[in-house]
N, CA, C and O atoms as a DFTB+ gen file, in Angstrom:
360 C
 N C O
     1  1      -1.979     -13.826       2.940
     2  2      -1.453     -13.861       1.576
     3  2      -1.233     -12.073       1.473
     4  3      -0.547     -11.629       0.552
     5  1      -1.619     -11.501       2.087
     6  2      -1.239     -10.074       1.916
     7  2       0.122      -9.880       2.375
     8  3       0.856      -9.128       1.734
     9  1       0.502     -10.418       3.313
    10  2       1.768     -10.569       3.931
    11  2       2.814     -10.856       2.791
    12  3       3.705     -10.075       2.461
    13  1       2.536     -12.286       2.153
    14  2       3.317     -12.688       1.253
    15  2       3.377     -11.735       0.087
    16  3       4.530     -11.594      -0.323
    17  1       2.446     -11.023      -0.581
    18  2       2.451     -10.100      -1.724
    19  2       3.130      -8.972      -1.201
    20  3       3.585      -8.192      -2.038
    21  1       3.306      -8.699       0.063
    22  2       3.912      -7.167       0.522
    23  2       5.482      -7.782       0.670
    24  3       6.280      -6.860       0.837
    25  1       6.078      -9.038       0.651
    26  2       7.027      -9.218       1.422
    27  2       8.051     -10.169      -0.032
    28  3       9.157      -9.901      -0.502
    29  1       7.266     -11.067      -0.300
    30  2       8.170     -12.007      -1.339
    31  2       7.577     -12.449      -2.357
    32  3       8.280     -13.256      -2.965
    33  1       6.251     -12.211      -2.961
    34  2       5.517     -12.506      -4.005
    35  2       6.306     -11.695      -5.353
    36  3       6.484     -10.477      -5.312
    37  1       6.636     -12.323      -6.240
    38  2       7.093     -11.791      -7.531
    39  2       5.964     -11.054      -8.488
    40  3       5.463     -11.504      -9.518
    41  1       5.731      -9.874      -7.885
    42  2       4.663      -9.345      -8.596
    43  2       4.619      -9.123     -10.055
    44  3       3.576      -8.975     -10.691
    45  1       5.828      -9.109     -10.555
    46  2       5.771      -8.878     -11.957
    47  2       5.393     -10.239     -12.814
    48  3       4.987     -10.234     -13.977
    49  1       5.621     -11.451     -11.959
    50  2       4.908     -12.614     -12.769
    51  2       3.531     -12.848     -12.542
    52  3       3.118     -13.952     -12.898
    53  1       2.623     -11.958     -11.965
    54  2       1.289     -12.111     -11.816
    55  2       0.588     -11.792     -13.249
    56  3       0.924     -10.842     -13.955
    57  1      -0.424     -12.716     -13.572
    58  2      -1.110     -12.297     -14.633
    59  2      -1.957     -10.948     -14.619
    60  3      -2.177     -10.295     -15.640
    61  1      -2.334     -10.661     -13.554
    62  2      -3.068      -9.658     -13.384
    63  2      -2.806      -8.770     -11.988
    64  3      -3.503      -8.894     -10.982
    65  1      -1.879      -8.019     -12.088
    66  2      -1.293      -7.358     -11.081
    67  2      -2.332      -5.895     -10.700
    68  3      -2.218      -5.149      -9.728
    69  1      -3.138      -5.836     -11.608
    70  2      -4.363      -4.811     -11.441
    71  2      -5.397      -5.242     -10.513
    72  3      -5.924      -4.349      -9.850
    73  1      -5.795      -6.456     -10.335
    74  2      -6.534      -7.059      -9.415
    75  2      -6.131      -6.844      -8.123
    76  3      -6.844      -6.228      -7.331
    77  1      -4.928      -7.344      -7.796
    78  2      -4.391      -7.317      -6.498
    79  2      -4.201      -5.819      -5.855
    80  3      -4.412      -5.510      -4.682
    81  1      -3.758      -4.986      -6.894
    82  2      -3.488      -3.551      -6.615
    83  2      -5.151      -3.091      -6.143
    84  3      -5.437      -2.623      -5.041
    85  1      -5.923      -3.299      -7.028
    86  2      -7.308      -2.697      -6.896
    87  2      -7.708      -3.133      -5.614
    88  3      -8.097      -2.293      -4.803
    89  1      -7.649      -4.796      -5.205
    90  2      -8.168      -4.875      -3.966
    91  2      -7.371      -4.392      -2.498
    92  3      -7.962      -4.255      -1.427
    93  1      -6.206      -4.216      -2.666
    94  2      -5.246      -3.490      -1.739
    95  2      -5.623      -2.141      -1.544
    96  3      -5.528      -1.619      -0.434
    97  1      -6.050      -1.527      -2.551
    98  2      -6.403       0.081      -2.400
    99  2      -7.692       0.109      -1.806
   100  3      -8.055       1.089      -1.155
   101  1      -8.595      -1.136      -2.017
   102  2     -10.000      -1.083      -1.273
   103  2      -9.858      -1.184       0.233
   104  3     -10.332      -0.460       1.109
   105  1      -8.919      -2.495       0.337
   106  2      -8.556      -2.656       1.838
   107  2      -7.931      -1.406       2.669
   108  3      -8.309      -1.093       3.797
   109  1      -7.022      -0.814       2.009
   110  2      -6.487       0.484       2.669
   111  2      -7.521       1.525       3.187
   112  3      -7.554       1.861       4.371
   113  1      -8.367       2.021       2.235
   114  2      -9.521       2.906       2.707
   115  2     -10.637       2.564       3.386
   116  3     -11.430       3.384       3.848
   117  1     -10.774       0.913       3.501
   118  2     -12.089       0.494       4.349
   119  2     -11.523       0.441       5.624
   120  3     -10.752      -0.451       5.977
   121  1     -11.935       1.503       6.424
   122  2     -12.077       1.247       8.050
   123  2     -12.449       0.495       9.076
   124  3     -12.316       0.520      10.299
   125  1     -13.080      -0.359       8.067
   126  2     -13.865      -1.728       8.931
   127  2     -12.690      -2.877       9.140
   128  3     -12.670      -3.708      10.048
   129  1     -11.548      -2.698       7.895
   130  2     -10.858      -3.947       8.161
   131  2      -9.748      -4.025       9.246
   132  3      -9.449      -2.957       9.780
   133  1      -9.148      -5.066       9.612
   134  2      -8.167      -5.218      10.684
   135  2      -7.274      -4.268      10.224
   136  3      -7.227      -4.017       9.020
   137  1      -6.445      -3.615      11.148
   138  2      -5.244      -2.810      11.160
   139  2      -3.872      -3.418      10.198
   140  3      -3.064      -2.824       9.484
   141  1      -4.011      -4.622      10.492
   142  2      -2.809      -5.454       9.821
   143  2      -3.224      -5.567       8.184
   144  3      -2.398      -5.386       7.289
   145  1      -4.531      -5.869       7.967
   146  2      -4.805      -5.757       6.298
   147  2      -4.409      -4.671       6.045
   148  3      -3.452      -4.566       5.278
   149  1      -4.928      -3.689       6.526
   150  2      -4.278      -2.302       5.720
   151  2      -2.788      -1.878       5.523
   152  3      -2.342      -1.206       4.593
   153  1      -2.172      -2.353       6.480
   154  2      -0.603      -1.941       6.321
   155  2      -0.180      -3.093       5.625
   156  3       0.809      -2.740       4.983
   157  1      -0.378      -4.108       5.448
   158  2       0.375      -5.077       4.324
   159  2      -0.458      -4.872       3.111
   160  3      -0.020      -5.395       2.087
   161  1      -1.546      -4.227       3.029
   162  2      -2.075      -3.710       1.470
   163  2      -1.171      -2.420       1.109
   164  3      -1.027      -2.085      -0.067
   165  1      -0.523      -1.656       2.255
   166  2       0.074      -0.387       1.295
   167  2       1.216      -1.037       1.305
   168  3       1.927      -0.263       0.663
   169  1       1.871      -1.921       1.592
   170  2       3.424      -2.301       1.375
   171  2       3.158      -2.988       0.156
   172  3       3.960      -2.791      -0.756
   173  1       1.897      -3.992      -0.113
   174  2       1.605      -4.665      -1.692
   175  2       1.857      -3.511      -2.501
   176  3       2.863      -3.329      -3.187
   177  1       0.893      -2.757      -2.378
   178  2       0.898      -1.553      -3.447
   179  2       1.952      -0.623      -3.774
   180  3       2.148      -0.081      -4.862
   181  1       2.786      -0.472      -2.409
   182  2       4.084      -0.111      -2.775
   183  2       5.298      -0.931      -3.371
   184  3       6.205      -0.315      -3.930
   185  1       5.324      -1.947      -3.291
   186  2       5.829      -3.193      -4.387
   187  2       5.552      -2.826      -5.720
   188  3       6.325      -2.359      -6.557
   189  1       3.995      -3.175      -5.840
   190  2       3.593      -3.022      -7.298
   191  2       4.133      -1.506      -7.966
   192  3       4.514      -1.403      -9.132
   193  1       4.090      -0.479      -7.083
   194  2       4.644       0.830      -7.816
   195  2       6.133       0.452      -8.285
   196  3       6.560       0.928      -9.337
   197  1       6.803      -0.276      -7.619
   198  2       8.244      -0.441      -8.349
   199  2       8.119      -1.192      -9.508
   200  3       9.080      -1.231     -10.277
   201  1       7.113      -1.786      -9.761
   202  2       6.847      -2.496     -11.176
   203  2       6.101      -1.543     -12.142
   204  3       6.260      -1.374     -13.350
   205  1       5.327      -1.024     -11.357
   206  2       4.503      -0.047     -12.335
   207  2       4.275       1.487     -11.665
   208  3       3.328       1.848     -10.967
   209  1       5.536       2.334     -12.134
   210  2       5.669       3.549     -11.628
   211  2       4.499       4.627     -11.786
   212  3       4.569       5.756     -11.300
   213  1       3.475       4.173     -12.482
   214  2       2.290       5.151     -12.574
   215  2       1.302       5.118     -11.660
   216  3       0.464       6.007     -11.509
   217  1       1.399       3.828     -10.871
   218  2       0.955       3.990      -9.499
   219  2       1.194       4.835      -8.323
   220  3       0.392       5.068      -7.419
   221  1       2.400       5.265      -8.447
   222  2       2.777       6.163      -7.392
   223  2       1.806       7.453      -7.015
   224  3       1.322       7.730      -5.917
   225  1       1.726       7.889      -7.803
   226  2       0.733       8.905      -7.522
   227  2      -0.654       8.590      -7.079
   228  3      -1.151       9.382      -6.279
   229  1      -1.282       7.682      -7.419
   230  2      -2.378       7.118      -6.717
   231  2      -2.278       6.893      -5.588
   232  3      -3.211       7.190      -4.841
   233  1      -1.175       6.327      -5.116
   234  2      -0.844       5.484      -3.709
   235  2      -0.789       6.702      -2.766
   236  3      -1.383       6.793      -1.692
   237  1       0.110       7.732      -3.397
   238  2       0.385       9.214      -2.593
   239  2      -1.078       9.707      -2.120
   240  3      -1.418      10.086      -0.999
   241  1      -1.809       9.598      -3.245
   242  2      -3.200      10.523      -2.906
   243  2      -3.789       9.570      -1.910
   244  3      -4.030      10.130      -0.841
   245  1      -4.032       8.554      -1.936
   246  2      -4.992       7.352      -1.083
   247  2      -4.176       7.737       0.273
   248  3      -4.739       8.345       1.182
   249  1      -2.750       7.324       0.349
   250  2      -2.198       7.601       1.858
   251  2      -2.460       8.819       2.506
   252  3      -2.791       8.888       3.689
   253  1      -2.281      10.033       1.560
   254  2      -2.660      11.281       2.384
   255  2      -3.964      11.761       2.658
   256  3      -4.041      12.716       3.432
   257  1      -5.026      11.281       2.169
   258  2      -6.215      11.537       2.597
   259  2      -6.887      10.383       3.350
   260  3      -8.104      10.197       3.361
   261  1      -5.780       9.461       4.116
   262  2      -6.313       8.775       5.153
   263  2      -6.936       9.585       6.410
   264  3      -6.346      10.636       6.662
   265  1      -8.053       9.256       7.247
   266  2      -8.402      10.345       8.139
   267  2      -7.373      10.344       9.427
   268  3      -6.749       9.418       9.944
   269  1      -7.435      11.567       9.699
   270  2      -6.696      11.798      10.949
   271  2      -6.712      11.121      12.064
   272  3      -5.712      11.194      12.779
   273  1      -7.718      10.391      12.437
   274  2      -8.127       9.586      13.427
   275  2      -7.800       7.682      12.847
   276  3      -8.168       6.649      13.405
   277  1      -7.303       7.793      12.057
   278  2      -7.029       6.670      11.677
   279  2      -5.764       5.983      12.874
   280  3      -4.918       6.726      13.371
   281  1      -5.822       4.739      13.142
   282  2      -4.970       3.991      14.043
   283  2      -3.779       4.299      13.795
   284  3      -3.444       4.501      12.628
   285  1      -2.823       4.408      14.896
   286  2      -1.325       4.764      14.886
   287  2      -0.811       3.820      13.814
   288  3      -0.334       4.322      12.796
   289  1      -0.853       2.731      13.921
   290  2      -0.230       1.681      13.037
   291  2      -0.442       2.092      11.511
   292  3       0.520       2.355      10.789
   293  1      -1.750       2.131      11.070
   294  2      -2.163       2.499       9.845
   295  2      -1.283       4.249       9.358
   296  3      -0.884       4.588       8.244
   297  1      -1.243       4.855      10.374
   298  2      -0.834       6.110       9.901
   299  2       0.734       6.295       9.902
   300  3       1.370       7.131       9.261
   301  1       1.264       5.237      10.846
   302  2       3.005       5.614      10.750
   303  2       3.504       4.466       9.663
   304  3       4.725       4.359       9.553
   305  1       2.580       3.497       8.756
   306  2       3.016       2.696       7.881
   307  2       2.631       3.954       6.507
   308  3       3.307       3.986       5.478
   309  1       1.715       4.689       6.705
   310  2       1.380       5.335       5.711
   311  2       2.619       6.477       5.517
   312  3       2.960       6.936       4.427
   313  1       3.215       6.829       6.829
   314  2       4.091       7.949       6.803
   315  2       5.520       7.325       6.034
   316  3       6.265       7.975       5.301
   317  1       5.666       5.939       6.406
   318  2       6.847       5.401       6.072
   319  2       6.657       5.034       4.169
   320  3       7.512       5.324       3.333
   321  1       5.589       4.486       3.934
   322  2       5.444       4.522       2.582
   323  2       5.484       5.683       1.606
   324  3       5.750       5.583       0.408
   325  1       5.186       6.807       2.270
   326  2       4.987       7.974       1.704
   327  2       6.487       8.815       1.248
   328  3       6.812       9.450       0.245
   329  1       7.226       8.437       2.605
   330  2       8.728       8.844       2.501
   331  2       9.234       8.073       1.477
   332  3       9.815       8.605       0.532
   333  1       9.053       6.665       1.569
   334  2       9.689       6.043       0.488
   335  2       9.591       6.384      -1.282
   336  3      10.438       6.340      -2.174
   337  1       8.140       6.731      -1.265
   338  2       7.761       7.194      -2.519
   339  2       8.509       8.271      -2.998
   340  3       9.030       8.372      -4.108
   341  1       8.521       9.126      -2.004
   342  2       9.247      10.534      -2.077
   343  2      10.812      10.201      -2.154
   344  3      11.520      11.197      -2.305
   345  1      11.332       9.229      -2.092
   346  2      12.661       8.934      -2.218
   347  2      13.532       9.138      -0.912
   348  3      14.735       8.901      -1.015
   349  1      13.047       9.543       0.270
   350  2      13.744       9.953       1.220
   351  2      13.853       8.656       2.065
   352  3      13.177       7.657       1.817
   353  1      14.833       8.746       3.178
   354  2      15.391       7.664       3.829
   355  2      14.181       7.543       4.942
   356  3      13.426       8.486       5.179
   357  1      14.094       6.304       5.573
   358  2      13.273       6.505       6.807
   359  2      13.987       7.179       7.978
   360  3      13.386       7.383       9.033
């Protein structure tokens, strides 16, 4: 479901985007979750930021505060999403 939300779901048509975003933020910070869940959650929240620009700052803060000992896949995706949020090319 997270992969679908992060890649192809039309987020603007969801009746309550906030529920999805809240769940994704919880997944991102929960170090007990599988890495794939966390990185797809980052992508889903990034796509939600395109619909609701006010979420950008919250996502930036969450990604910047990820522990330095997070898995490389999580840190790499966070770095890429932060670049997209700042308008820089990958």
